[in-house]
């Protein structure tokens, strides 16, 4: 187990710069999730930690050793690849024991450790099979088994669940989390699925176009997104954004471009007249008698909740998504009166996207 | 009316078709038939004729009569024939081992991130696209007793002080023809193995690297086993080509000196056409068949279709 310190790390392929100075501190035993849209450089960063890509600038430390020039095999790191990268010509047992065999461990020790890992992952019956004889979920587990047999300093996962179906993904998510609680090995986990990030992480690193947008605990990111990008990325369904102007006349208000007024608490008077983006999560909207009018367009009941898409301020207004816990009979075309829950709206600078309130 | 009748007819014709379609074997056989007839005519006929000739005493210009195993009995006690068998085995083994080793080495090299990769890959193919006869003539010149460029270069380097008698001495001649065959055969092996190397996912090498494998260990535990099915196929073909080689030898040495480079193929030709003994030549050629079959069976049962491969038997 070890800490991982990433300091001002940059990466360029020739003249294409893909990571522009990333700083992340990962504590011993922490489960850190790198999340971000496709192409933002998550895999690249992970592969730099593993040593599969060289580091163009900055410094990566594992424990207290700078590993920039340490070859991958000496970094004591295990990685689970998106396509699992199981050795097709080796049985499950041989796949899992390969690293020990390379290290020259005695046969009995290899067998014992493989058996223990297989037990943890429920693979004991499959040790003599070849990868092609396994289901996707089983392959995924073998890939994890190969990693845990080694008892490395750090686990790296690169979108390990993206090849699985939705149900299995949820199950494996729990299994990986349980595994981490059991082994307490420092883990860096890459995904572009924000739900995976929210549910698994101790700490989330949100990346976008090769820079870190925000680092924090899942709920901090949800409650206080540092900018409009993080606000839109974390949370599902995504946050609604409404353009308009801040007005502070005693109490704060937000005049949407459509003319609708929305409440805004605790806003400094200095922001009066400022152009801004009003962010409101669908689950923070409720129906009140004196709310802003909105015309219902689509109603999607899921059983536990209802997703309603409505146009704020009438038929020509902006579409916003609302999530209601209580069941209602709503018809498209109907007008509802909505209002944000107290203290829940977010405000972002229109130009930079940076968070304004707080 | 037609509209009403049509569905019935269509249904009937559909069932006829689907009958054929479902009886996949019937349909398969139908498709196979032209190819089978073609093969039968153009492959079996010459082969059958050859085998038949081996049992006769046919000479050029004279129909032979059936003589049973007489040709084979004569070959059994013919020291030149046995020398040719030995030469063929030596030639095939030596050349194949060298082609495999050098071809694999070249393939690994070309699979690296080299500058001008495409150019080098094209260059490697050259020996293969040059007509055999042309390359044989080139080698004949390279191995010439008087004007050999090799001898010249070695003398200039001060390594030897007189011309090497490449094709005049038994051992040298054998080494020389093997060298020429290797030169010619390497591209096939190298390019095929290169294609095989490129089917190995890079992530396997990355996983092995993280598992702590050195370069050699990755070759030993990842590259080689994953390449083995292709190696089996390529080397089977290579062995078959080499075993039946004729052109190179015929141009370079005509089997000499003192039959030291006579292969079964060249001996068969020499006895049959210039020598006129069609029956005996055919018998020698037929004697090659067991060797070839053995090679094919060995490769088929011993080397191909690993258990771990997709579609391999469990
Ligand atoms: N070998 C390369 N040469 C040039 N550019 C590359 C190379 N590899 C990756 N890139 C670029 O680097 C950027 C980051 O790639 P990376 O694979 O890290 O994305 P990612 O965040 O993992 O995306 P995904 O979620 O799709 O896996 C991409 O814009 C990609 O085009
Ligand atoms: Mg990726």
mmCIF file of N, CA and C in Angstrom, chain A residues 1 147 157 163 187 245 262 267 276 339:
data_model
loop_
_atom_site.group_PDB
_atom_site.id
_atom_site.type_symbol
_atom_site.label_atom_id
_atom_site.label_comp_id
_atom_site.label_asym_id
_atom_site.label_seq_id
_atom_site.Cartn_x
_atom_site.Cartn_y
_atom_site.Cartn_z
ATOM 1 N N UNK A 1 0.842 -1.201 0.000
ATOM 2 C CA UNK A 1 0.000 0.000 0.000
ATOM 3 C C UNK A 1 0.872 1.244 0.000
ATOM 4 N N UNK A 147 -4.848 -9.247 -10.480
ATOM 5 C CA UNK A 147 -4.307 -8.083 -9.778
ATOM 6 C C UNK A 147 -4.135 -8.362 -8.287
ATOM 7 N N UNK A 157 -7.525 0.625 -12.303
ATOM 8 C CA UNK A 157 -8.615 0.056 -13.096
ATOM 9 C C UNK A 157 -8.925 1.018 -14.236
ATOM 10 N N UNK A 163 -17.629 -3.168 -20.382
ATOM 11 C CA UNK A 163 -18.042 -4.208 -21.325
ATOM 12 C C UNK A 163 -19.141 -5.102 -20.760
ATOM 13 N N UNK A 187 -6.288 2.599 -4.605
ATOM 14 C CA UNK A 187 -6.885 2.254 -5.893
ATOM 15 C C UNK A 187 -7.157 3.509 -6.708
ATOM 16 N N UNK A 245 -30.026 37.107 -15.695
ATOM 17 C CA UNK A 245 -29.364 38.197 -14.991
ATOM 18 C C UNK A 245 -29.701 38.141 -13.497
ATOM 19 N N UNK A 262 -36.754 33.656 -10.777
ATOM 20 C CA UNK A 262 -36.515 32.521 -9.893
ATOM 21 C C UNK A 262 -35.855 33.040 -8.621
ATOM 22 N N UNK A 267 -27.342 35.995 -1.888
ATOM 23 C CA UNK A 267 -26.454 36.477 -2.944
ATOM 24 C C UNK A 267 -26.018 37.899 -2.613
ATOM 25 N N UNK A 276 -25.385 35.681 -15.669
ATOM 26 C CA UNK A 276 -24.962 34.450 -14.992
ATOM 27 C C UNK A 276 -25.773 33.268 -15.501
ATOM 28 N N UNK A 339 -40.874 25.532 -8.203
ATOM 29 C CA UNK A 339 -39.977 26.412 -7.464
ATOM 30 C C UNK A 339 -38.814 25.576 -6.967
#
